[in-house]
Short mmCIF file of N, CA, C and O in Angstrom, two decimals:
data_model
loop_
_atom_site.label_atom_id
_atom_site.label_comp_id
_atom_site.label_asym_id
_atom_site.label_seq_id
_atom_site.Cartn_x
_atom_site.Cartn_y
_atom_site.Cartn_z
N MET V 1 0.92 -1.39 0.01
CA MET V 1 0.33 0.03 0.19
C MET V 1 0.92 1.19 0.18
O MET V 1 1.81 1.36 0.64
N THR V 2 0.72 2.31 -0.86
CA THR V 2 1.22 3.40 -0.87
C THR V 2 0.45 4.71 -0.78
O THR V 2 -0.98 4.37 -0.86
N PHE V 3 1.00 5.79 -0.33
CA PHE V 3 0.37 6.78 -0.24
C PHE V 3 1.10 8.33 -0.66
O PHE V 3 2.19 8.19 -0.58
N ASN V 4 0.70 9.16 -1.08
CA ASN V 4 1.16 10.33 -1.32
C ASN V 4 0.79 11.60 -0.16
O ASN V 4 -0.42 11.73 0.01
N ILE V 5 1.68 12.28 0.23
CA ILE V 5 1.36 13.41 0.92
C ILE V 5 1.37 14.62 -0.08
O ILE V 5 2.15 14.87 -0.91
N THR V 6 -0.03 14.77 0.12
CA THR V 6 -0.72 16.11 -1.19
C THR V 6 -0.40 17.39 -0.76
O THR V 6 -0.78 18.37 -1.89
N ALA V 7 -0.41 18.10 0.50
CA ALA V 7 -0.47 19.25 0.75
C ALA V 7 0.02 19.55 2.35
O ALA V 7 0.20 18.47 2.88
N TYR V 8 0.16 20.68 2.69
CA TYR V 8 0.59 20.91 4.02
C TYR V 8 -0.76 21.69 4.44
O TYR V 8 -1.29 22.87 4.03
N GLU V 9 -1.40 21.14 5.69
CA GLU V 9 -2.49 21.64 6.14
C GLU V 9 -2.55 22.91 6.65
O GLU V 9 -3.23 23.89 6.48
N HIS V 10 -1.64 23.15 7.89
CA HIS V 10 -1.37 24.12 8.86
C HIS V 10 -0.24 24.10 9.59
O HIS V 10 0.29 22.88 9.55
N VAL V 11 0.12 25.31 9.96
CA VAL V 11 0.95 24.92 11.18
C VAL V 11 0.71 25.56 12.44
O VAL V 11 0.00 26.81 12.38
N GLY V 12 1.09 25.10 13.38
CA GLY V 12 0.53 25.54 14.83
C GLY V 12 1.66 26.29 15.42
O GLY V 12 2.96 25.96 15.48
N ILE V 13 1.14 27.64 15.98
CA ILE V 13 2.34 28.78 16.45
C ILE V 13 1.83 28.97 17.90
O ILE V 13 0.80 29.66 17.99
N ARG V 14 2.69 28.68 19.09
CA ARG V 14 2.34 28.65 20.31
C ARG V 14 2.62 30.34 20.60
O ARG V 14 3.64 31.10 20.48
N VAL V 15 1.76 31.38 21.33
CA VAL V 15 1.69 32.44 21.30
C VAL V 15 1.50 33.05 23.00
O VAL V 15 0.81 31.79 23.48
N SER V 16 1.85 34.10 23.40
CA SER V 16 1.81 34.16 24.87
C SER V 16 0.40 35.39 25.15
O SER V 16 -0.35 35.17 26.15
N GLN V 17 0.19 36.02 24.20
CA GLN V 17 -0.52 36.98 24.44
C GLN V 17 -1.75 37.27 23.20
O GLN V 17 -1.40 37.33 21.97
N ARG V 18 -2.91 36.51 23.43
CA ARG V 18 -3.81 36.11 22.11
C ARG V 18 -4.35 37.65 21.35
O ARG V 18 -4.00 37.47 20.15
N GLU V 19 -4.80 38.73 21.82
CA GLU V 19 -4.77 39.82 21.07
C GLU V 19 -3.73 40.21 20.26
O GLU V 19 -3.95 40.49 19.10
N ARG V 20 -2.92 40.39 20.96
CA ARG V 20 -1.37 40.87 20.30
C ARG V 20 -1.00 39.99 19.02
O ARG V 20 -0.79 40.46 18.16
N ALA V 21 -1.17 38.59 19.35
CA ALA V 21 -0.65 37.87 18.14
C ALA V 21 -1.56 37.82 16.98
O ALA V 21 -1.39 37.63 15.95
N ILE V 22 -3.06 37.72 17.50
CA ILE V 22 -4.03 38.03 16.21
C ILE V 22 -3.79 39.53 15.53
O ILE V 22 -3.91 39.32 14.34
N ARG V 23 -3.42 40.63 16.39
CA ARG V 23 -3.14 41.73 15.40
C ARG V 23 -1.98 41.56 14.67
O ARG V 23 -1.92 42.17 13.57
N PHE V 24 -1.06 40.99 14.95
CA PHE V 24 0.17 40.72 14.31
C PHE V 24 0.04 40.00 12.93
O PHE V 24 0.30 40.40 12.25
N TYR V 25 -0.88 38.75 13.23
CA TYR V 25 -0.84 37.71 12.06
C TYR V 25 -2.05 38.49 11.05
O TYR V 25 -2.12 38.15 9.76
N GLU V 26 -2.98 39.39 11.66
CA GLU V 26 -3.89 39.97 10.84
C GLU V 26 -3.17 40.85 9.77
O GLU V 26 -3.80 41.38 8.78
N ALA V 27 -2.00 41.78 10.33
CA ALA V 27 -1.58 42.51 9.43
C ALA V 27 -0.75 41.89 8.35
O ALA V 27 -0.38 42.20 7.37
N LEU V 28 -0.42 40.54 8.67
CA LEU V 28 0.11 39.58 7.37
C LEU V 28 -0.99 39.14 6.69
O LEU V 28 -0.44 38.11 5.63
N GLY V 29 -2.30 39.48 6.72
CA GLY V 29 -3.10 38.97 5.79
C GLY V 29 -4.25 37.80 6.50
O GLY V 29 -5.04 37.38 5.80
N TRP V 30 -3.81 37.13 7.55
CA TRP V 30 -4.52 36.23 8.24
C TRP V 30 -5.85 36.83 9.01
O TRP V 30 -5.50 37.91 9.47
N VAL V 31 -7.02 36.19 8.97
CA VAL V 31 -8.17 36.32 9.79
C VAL V 31 -8.51 35.19 10.42
O VAL V 31 -8.58 33.91 10.07
N GLU V 32 -9.14 35.31 11.66
CA GLU V 32 -9.48 34.30 12.96
C GLU V 32 -10.87 33.69 11.77
O GLU V 32 -11.89 34.42 11.38
N LYS V 33 -10.61 32.46 11.53
CA LYS V 33 -11.99 31.46 10.82
C LYS V 33 -12.72 31.00 12.15
O LYS V 33 -13.92 31.06 12.27
N ILE V 34 -11.90 30.05 12.99
CA ILE V 34 -12.61 29.65 13.86
C ILE V 34 -11.97 29.72 15.33
O ILE V 34 -10.72 29.63 15.57
N ASP V 35 -12.81 30.09 16.59
CA ASP V 35 -11.99 30.32 17.77
C ASP V 35 -11.99 28.69 18.54
O ASP V 35 -13.65 28.36 18.14
N LEU V 36 -11.18 28.34 18.77
CA LEU V 36 -11.25 27.13 19.73
C LEU V 36 -10.98 27.13 21.03
O LEU V 36 -9.73 26.81 21.34
N PRO V 37 -11.81 27.56 22.04
CA PRO V 37 -11.73 28.04 23.25
C PRO V 37 -11.49 26.67 24.08
O PRO V 37 -10.63 26.70 25.10
N GLU V 38 -11.81 25.94 23.93
CA GLU V 38 -11.72 24.45 24.68
C GLU V 38 -10.26 23.68 24.37
O GLU V 38 -9.74 23.06 25.00
N HIS V 39 -9.48 24.35 23.39
CA HIS V 39 -8.16 23.98 23.08
C HIS V 39 -7.55 25.31 23.21
O HIS V 39 -5.97 25.09 22.89
N GLN V 40 -8.07 26.26 23.55
CA GLN V 40 -7.10 27.55 24.15
C GLN V 40 -6.13 28.01 22.41
O GLN V 40 -5.00 27.92 22.36
N ALA V 41 -6.86 28.04 21.26
CA ALA V 41 -6.28 27.90 20.24
C ALA V 41 -7.67 28.54 19.07
O ALA V 41 -8.72 28.72 19.23
N ASN V 42 -6.91 28.91 17.90
CA ASN V 42 -8.07 29.19 16.96
C ASN V 42 -7.42 28.92 15.40
O ASN V 42 -6.21 28.22 15.30
N GLU V 43 -8.17 28.66 14.61
CA GLU V 43 -7.66 28.85 13.24
C GLU V 43 -7.82 30.08 12.51
O GLU V 43 -9.12 30.60 12.54
N MET V 44 -6.81 30.32 11.81
CA MET V 44 -6.65 31.67 10.85
C MET V 44 -6.70 31.08 9.38
O MET V 44 -5.84 30.27 8.85
N VAL V 45 -6.87 32.19 8.43
CA VAL V 45 -7.03 31.69 7.19
C VAL V 45 -6.51 32.91 6.39
O VAL V 45 -7.33 34.13 6.62
N ASN V 46 -5.58 32.69 5.49
CA ASN V 46 -5.64 34.20 4.47
C ASN V 46 -6.58 33.93 3.32
O ASN V 46 -7.01 32.92 2.96
N ALA V 47 -6.32 35.00 2.30
CA ALA V 47 -7.15 35.09 1.22
C ALA V 47 -6.67 34.02 0.09
O ALA V 47 -7.62 33.45 -0.68
N SER V 48 -5.72 33.34 0.31
CA SER V 48 -5.35 32.00 -0.59
C SER V 48 -5.71 30.95 -0.26
O SER V 48 -4.96 29.79 -0.55
N GLY V 49 -6.09 30.88 1.09
CA GLY V 49 -6.43 29.75 1.92
C GLY V 49 -5.37 28.93 2.49
O GLY V 49 -5.65 27.68 2.95
N VAL V 50 -4.59 29.55 2.93
CA VAL V 50 -3.40 29.00 3.68
C VAL V 50 -3.77 29.13 5.41
O VAL V 50 -4.14 30.36 5.74
N TYR V 51 -3.62 27.97 6.05
CA TYR V 51 -4.20 28.08 7.41
C TYR V 51 -3.08 28.09 8.48
O TYR V 51 -2.07 27.46 8.12
N ILE V 52 -3.11 28.69 9.54
CA ILE V 52 -2.43 28.59 10.82
C ILE V 52 -3.14 28.47 11.88
O ILE V 52 -4.32 28.92 11.83
N ASN V 53 -2.50 27.81 13.07
CA ASN V 53 -3.43 27.63 14.48
C ASN V 53 -2.53 28.63 14.94
O ASN V 53 -1.15 28.21 15.32
N LEU V 54 -3.06 29.44 15.92
CA LEU V 54 -2.68 30.08 17.01
C LEU V 54 -2.86 29.36 18.32
O LEU V 54 -3.99 29.09 18.60
N ILE V 55 -2.07 29.03 19.05
CA ILE V 55 -2.38 28.34 20.24
C ILE V 55 -2.01 29.11 21.46
O ILE V 55 -0.62 29.81 21.65
N PHE V 56 -2.97 29.67 22.23
CA PHE V 56 -2.92 30.70 23.25
C PHE V 56 -2.23 30.21 24.53
O PHE V 56 -2.69 30.89 25.65
N ASN V 57 -1.40 29.43 24.59
CA ASN V 57 -1.11 28.85 26.03
C ASN V 57 0.42 28.87 26.25
O ASN V 57 1.15 28.41 27.52
N GLY V 58 1.04 29.96 25.56
CA GLY V 58 2.43 30.23 26.10
C GLY V 58 2.74 30.93 27.03
O GLY V 58 1.90 31.96 27.47
N ILE V 59 3.79 30.78 27.54
CA ILE V 59 4.48 31.70 28.65
C ILE V 59 5.41 32.88 28.26
O ILE V 59 6.27 32.51 27.51
N SER V 60 5.14 34.13 28.09
CA SER V 60 6.01 35.31 27.64
C SER V 60 7.43 34.89 28.43
O SER V 60 7.46 34.75 29.63
N GLN V 61 8.30 35.33 27.78
CA GLN V 61 9.64 35.07 27.95
C GLN V 61 10.45 36.59 27.57
O GLN V 61 10.37 37.07 26.60
N GLN V 62 11.33 37.29 28.41
CA GLN V 62 11.91 38.27 28.25
C GLN V 62 12.89 37.76 27.30
O GLN V 62 13.77 36.62 27.38
N ASP V 63 13.48 38.15 25.93
CA ASP V 63 14.25 38.02 25.31
C ASP V 63 14.22 36.51 24.70
O ASP V 63 15.23 35.98 25.14
N ALA V 64 13.16 36.07 24.23
CA ALA V 64 12.85 34.71 24.21
C ALA V 64 13.94 34.46 22.81
O ALA V 64 14.16 35.39 22.13
N LYS V 65 14.40 33.46 22.71
CA LYS V 65 15.36 32.92 21.90
C LYS V 65 14.71 31.88 21.00
O LYS V 65 14.06 31.09 21.49
N ASN V 66 15.10 31.96 19.59
CA ASN V 66 14.57 30.78 18.82
C ASN V 66 15.70 29.84 18.43
O ASN V 66 16.96 30.06 18.27
N ILE V 67 15.16 28.46 18.35
CA ILE V 67 16.10 27.47 18.20
C ILE V 67 16.84 27.58 16.78
O ILE V 67 17.79 26.86 16.72
N LEU V 68 16.29 28.12 15.67
CA LEU V 68 16.85 28.31 14.47
C LEU V 68 18.03 29.23 14.64
O LEU V 68 18.89 28.80 14.11
N GLN V 69 17.72 30.43 14.89
CA GLN V 69 18.78 31.38 14.78
C GLN V 69 19.38 32.15 15.98
O GLN V 69 20.41 32.65 15.80
N ASP V 70 19.14 31.61 17.18
CA ASP V 70 19.45 32.23 18.42
C ASP V 70 20.41 31.20 19.32
O ASP V 70 21.41 31.73 19.94
N ASP V 71 20.08 30.30 19.62
CA ASP V 71 20.66 29.09 20.41
C ASP V 71 21.74 28.80 19.58
O ASP V 71 21.84 28.13 18.47
N SER V 72 22.88 28.53 20.47
CA SER V 72 24.13 27.66 20.00
C SER V 72 24.34 26.62 20.09
O SER V 72 24.81 26.05 19.15
N ILE V 73 23.24 25.83 20.85
CA ILE V 73 23.36 24.42 20.92
C ILE V 73 22.08 24.11 20.23
O ILE V 73 21.02 24.56 20.13
N LYS V 74 22.60 23.35 19.12
CA LYS V 74 21.27 22.94 17.95
C LYS V 74 20.40 21.83 18.70
O LYS V 74 20.62 20.78 18.04
N TYR V 75 19.68 22.08 19.33
CA TYR V 75 18.67 20.90 19.64
C TYR V 75 17.68 20.37 18.75
O TYR V 75 17.33 21.32 17.90
N PRO V 76 17.26 19.25 18.50
CA PRO V 76 16.01 18.98 17.64
C PRO V 76 14.97 19.44 17.84
O PRO V 76 14.45 19.97 19.12
N GLY V 77 14.12 20.06 16.85
CA GLY V 77 12.87 20.36 16.80
C GLY V 77 12.23 21.29 15.59
O GLY V 77 13.20 21.64 14.80
N MET V 78 11.10 21.92 15.48
CA MET V 78 10.50 22.53 14.65
C MET V 78 11.28 24.09 14.74
O MET V 78 11.35 24.65 15.91
N THR V 79 11.89 24.52 13.88
CA THR V 79 12.66 25.95 13.78
C THR V 79 11.53 27.12 13.32
O THR V 79 12.12 28.17 13.68
N HIS V 80 10.93 26.91 12.41
CA HIS V 80 10.28 27.92 11.92
C HIS V 80 9.48 27.38 10.86
O HIS V 80 9.18 26.32 10.49
N ALA V 81 8.26 28.29 10.23
CA ALA V 81 7.51 28.36 9.31
C ALA V 81 7.62 28.81 8.31
O ALA V 81 8.23 29.95 8.04
N ALA V 82 7.72 28.10 6.95
CA ALA V 82 7.78 28.95 5.68
C ALA V 82 6.90 29.18 4.60
O ALA V 82 6.15 28.31 4.60
N PHE V 83 6.53 30.32 4.11
CA PHE V 83 5.45 30.46 3.59
C PHE V 83 5.85 31.19 2.01
O PHE V 83 6.87 31.69 1.83
N ILE V 84 5.06 30.57 1.15
CA ILE V 84 5.49 31.15 -0.44
C ILE V 84 4.76 32.38 -0.56
O ILE V 84 3.38 32.29 -0.30
N VAL V 85 5.16 33.78 -1.02
CA VAL V 85 4.31 34.69 -1.73
C VAL V 85 4.69 35.01 -3.02
O VAL V 85 5.53 34.62 -3.52
N ASP V 86 3.65 35.66 -3.66
CA ASP V 86 3.53 35.86 -5.08
C ASP V 86 4.71 37.27 -5.35
O ASP V 86 5.48 37.31 -6.39
N ASP V 87 4.89 38.01 -4.40
CA ASP V 87 5.88 39.48 -4.74
C ASP V 87 6.29 39.54 -3.39
O ASP V 87 5.58 40.55 -2.37
N LEU V 88 7.56 39.21 -2.88
CA LEU V 88 8.38 39.34 -1.72
C LEU V 88 8.68 41.05 -1.73
O LEU V 88 8.37 41.38 -0.52
N ASP V 89 8.62 41.70 -2.43
CA ASP V 89 9.02 43.24 -2.44
C ASP V 89 7.45 43.81 -1.89
O ASP V 89 7.68 44.56 -1.02
N ALA V 90 6.54 43.35 -2.21
CA ALA V 90 5.40 43.98 -2.04
C ALA V 90 5.06 43.62 -0.25
O ALA V 90 4.50 44.19 0.64
N LEU V 91 5.24 42.53 0.04
CA LEU V 91 5.25 41.91 1.42
C LEU V 91 6.19 42.82 2.15
O LEU V 91 5.92 43.58 3.34
N MET V 92 7.69 42.98 1.60
CA MET V 92 8.41 43.83 2.69
C MET V 92 7.95 45.38 2.56
O MET V 92 7.97 45.78 3.69
N ASN V 93 7.33 46.07 1.55
CA ASN V 93 6.86 47.22 2.13
C ASN V 93 5.54 47.21 2.97
O ASN V 93 5.89 48.13 3.70
N LYS V 94 4.96 46.12 3.08
CA LYS V 94 3.86 45.90 3.95
C LYS V 94 4.28 45.70 5.34
O LYS V 94 3.96 46.43 6.41
N LEU V 95 5.41 45.13 5.61
CA LEU V 95 6.08 44.78 6.80
C LEU V 95 6.34 46.21 7.39
O LEU V 95 6.67 46.59 8.27
N LYS V 96 7.11 46.95 6.59
CA LYS V 96 7.54 48.30 6.52
C LYS V 96 6.45 49.32 7.46
O LYS V 96 6.46 50.06 8.28
N GLN V 97 5.41 48.99 6.44
CA GLN V 97 4.20 50.06 6.74
C GLN V 97 3.70 49.56 8.35
O GLN V 97 3.13 50.83 9.08
N GLU V 98 3.78 48.24 8.60
CA GLU V 98 3.13 47.76 9.87
C GLU V 98 4.33 47.77 11.00
O GLU V 98 4.02 47.20 12.11
N ASN V 99 5.37 48.43 10.69
CA ASN V 99 6.71 48.58 11.42
C ASN V 99 7.06 46.98 12.22
O ASN V 99 7.33 46.58 13.42
N ILE V 100 6.97 46.12 11.23
CA ILE V 100 7.51 44.74 11.44
C ILE V 100 9.08 44.46 11.16
O ILE V 100 8.75 44.69 9.67
N SER V 101 9.94 44.22 11.54
CA SER V 101 11.40 44.05 11.04
C SER V 101 11.37 42.67 10.32
O SER V 101 11.23 41.91 10.89
N ILE V 102 12.24 43.12 9.47
CA ILE V 102 13.07 41.99 8.83
C ILE V 102 14.26 41.41 9.63
O ILE V 102 15.01 42.29 9.81
N THR V 103 14.31 40.31 9.86
CA THR V 103 15.74 39.92 10.74
C THR V 103 16.72 39.26 10.23
O THR V 103 17.58 39.30 10.80
N ASP V 104 16.30 39.02 8.96
CA ASP V 104 17.30 38.39 8.18
C ASP V 104 16.81 38.34 6.57
O ASP V 104 15.61 38.35 6.27
N GLY V 105 17.77 38.89 5.75
CA GLY V 105 17.51 38.98 4.25
C GLY V 105 17.19 40.25 3.97
O GLY V 105 17.31 41.48 4.51
N PRO V 106 16.81 40.46 2.49
CA PRO V 106 16.35 39.28 1.50
C PRO V 106 17.89 38.56 1.11
O PRO V 106 18.79 39.14 0.98
N HIS V 107 17.60 37.39 0.86
CA HIS V 107 18.72 36.43 0.27
C HIS V 107 18.03 35.80 -0.93
O HIS V 107 16.79 35.37 -1.12
N ILE V 108 19.13 35.49 -1.83
CA ILE V 108 18.72 34.47 -2.87
C ILE V 108 19.22 33.29 -2.68
O ILE V 108 20.45 33.02 -2.52
N TYR V 109 18.55 32.10 -2.47
CA TYR V 109 19.08 30.72 -2.41
C TYR V 109 19.11 29.86 -3.52
O TYR V 109 17.88 29.97 -4.16
N SER V 110 19.97 29.35 -4.30
CA SER V 110 19.90 28.19 -5.17
C SER V 110 19.47 28.89 -6.57
O SER V 110 19.05 28.28 -7.34
N ASN V 111 19.30 30.22 -6.64
CA ASN V 111 18.94 30.84 -7.67
C ASN V 111 17.27 30.17 -7.90
O ASN V 111 16.83 30.55 -9.01
N ARG V 112 16.76 29.82 -7.04
CA ARG V 112 15.59 29.48 -7.12
C ARG V 112 14.44 30.10 -6.22
O ARG V 112 13.52 30.21 -6.54
N ARG V 113 14.79 30.66 -5.06
CA ARG V 113 13.89 31.56 -4.57
C ARG V 113 14.59 32.56 -3.52
O ARG V 113 15.85 32.60 -3.30
N LYS V 114 14.07 33.77 -3.25
CA LYS V 114 14.15 34.92 -2.53
C LYS V 114 13.54 34.74 -1.28
O LYS V 114 12.46 34.58 -1.29
N LEU V 115 14.20 35.23 -0.35
CA LEU V 115 13.62 35.04 0.93
C LEU V 115 13.81 35.91 2.07
O LEU V 115 15.03 36.69 1.87
N ILE V 116 12.97 36.22 3.07
CA ILE V 116 13.33 36.86 4.21
C ILE V 116 12.87 36.15 5.48
O ILE V 116 11.98 35.11 5.33
N PHE V 117 13.32 36.63 6.50
CA PHE V 117 12.85 36.28 7.94
C PHE V 117 12.21 37.29 8.74
O PHE V 117 12.94 38.32 8.70
N ILE V 118 11.40 37.37 9.30
CA ILE V 118 10.53 37.92 10.25
C ILE V 118 10.58 37.11 11.58
O ILE V 118 10.49 35.90 11.76
N ARG V 119 10.13 37.85 12.81
CA ARG V 119 9.81 37.07 14.14
C ARG V 119 8.40 37.90 14.33
O ARG V 119 8.06 39.10 14.44
N ASP V 120 7.52 36.81 14.98
CA ASP V 120 6.20 37.60 15.86
C ASP V 120 6.76 38.11 16.96
O ASP V 120 7.70 38.09 17.52
N PRO V 121 5.72 38.57 17.69
CA PRO V 121 6.21 39.29 18.95
C PRO V 121 6.59 38.27 19.99
O PRO V 121 7.19 38.80 20.81
N ASP V 122 6.42 36.89 19.89
CA ASP V 122 6.83 35.86 21.03
C ASP V 122 8.13 35.36 20.31
O ASP V 122 8.60 34.25 20.99
N GLY V 123 8.62 36.14 19.31
CA GLY V 123 9.73 35.38 18.75
C GLY V 123 10.05 34.35 17.82
O GLY V 123 10.98 33.85 17.14
N ASN V 124 8.70 33.67 17.29
CA ASN V 124 8.53 32.81 16.72
C ASN V 124 9.08 33.29 15.16
O ASN V 124 8.86 34.21 14.51
N VAL V 125 10.12 32.36 14.28
CA VAL V 125 10.49 32.63 13.33
C VAL V 125 9.59 32.27 12.17
O VAL V 125 9.14 31.27 12.00
N LEU V 126 9.57 33.26 11.05
CA LEU V 126 8.58 33.02 10.10
C LEU V 126 9.40 33.34 8.65
O LEU V 126 9.98 34.34 8.82
N GLU V 127 9.57 32.69 7.77
CA GLU V 127 10.22 32.64 6.59
C GLU V 127 9.25 32.89 5.33
O GLU V 127 8.16 31.99 5.23
N PHE V 128 9.54 33.82 4.36
CA PHE V 128 8.62 34.20 3.30
C PHE V 128 9.54 33.99 1.98
O PHE V 128 10.52 34.69 2.06
N ASN V 129 9.10 33.14 1.26
CA ASN V 129 9.93 32.86 -0.09
C ASN V 129 9.14 33.35 -1.47
O ASN V 129 7.88 33.09 -1.45
N GLU V 130 9.69 33.96 -2.15
CA GLU V 130 9.36 34.31 -3.70
C GLU V 130 10.05 33.22 -4.61
O GLU V 130 11.12 33.43 -4.44
N ILE V 131 9.08 32.41 -5.16
CA ILE V 131 9.72 31.49 -6.01
C ILE V 131 10.30 32.17 -7.38
O ILE V 131 9.51 32.84 -7.81
N LEU V 132 11.50 32.31 -7.64
CA LEU V 132 11.97 32.79 -9.13
C LEU V 132 11.82 32.18 -10.32
O LEU V 132 11.88 30.84 -10.27
N LYS V 133 11.46 32.67 -11.04
CA LYS V 133 11.07 32.15 -12.54
C LYS V 133 12.33 31.48 -13.17
O LYS V 133 13.24 32.28 -13.09
#
């Protein structure tokens, strides 16, 4: 018996402050579709149908470190979510308007994609890629 993984359904992002996180992700184009209070979570979706789940049980940390870019010891674990955008320059302009800092990039990798990294208010790393033609 064989099977194919055909899509990526969503990424779960643990955050410490519900309203602050929702405002941040709304600035990136997501809107809350389903509130899941029994799970301390929600589902958000953007105009292209890309889903994320925010999980509202995080403990706020002063100077939170991300395991991808900050920790010198590289423990196993998920490091970031990466999304495809149709126009990275337009996203960078939107980030500037929203006062969201680009923490790394833009870079071109393998002549295949141009990318940037940002962080949400809890330090979660998000990568955005424009696929080069």
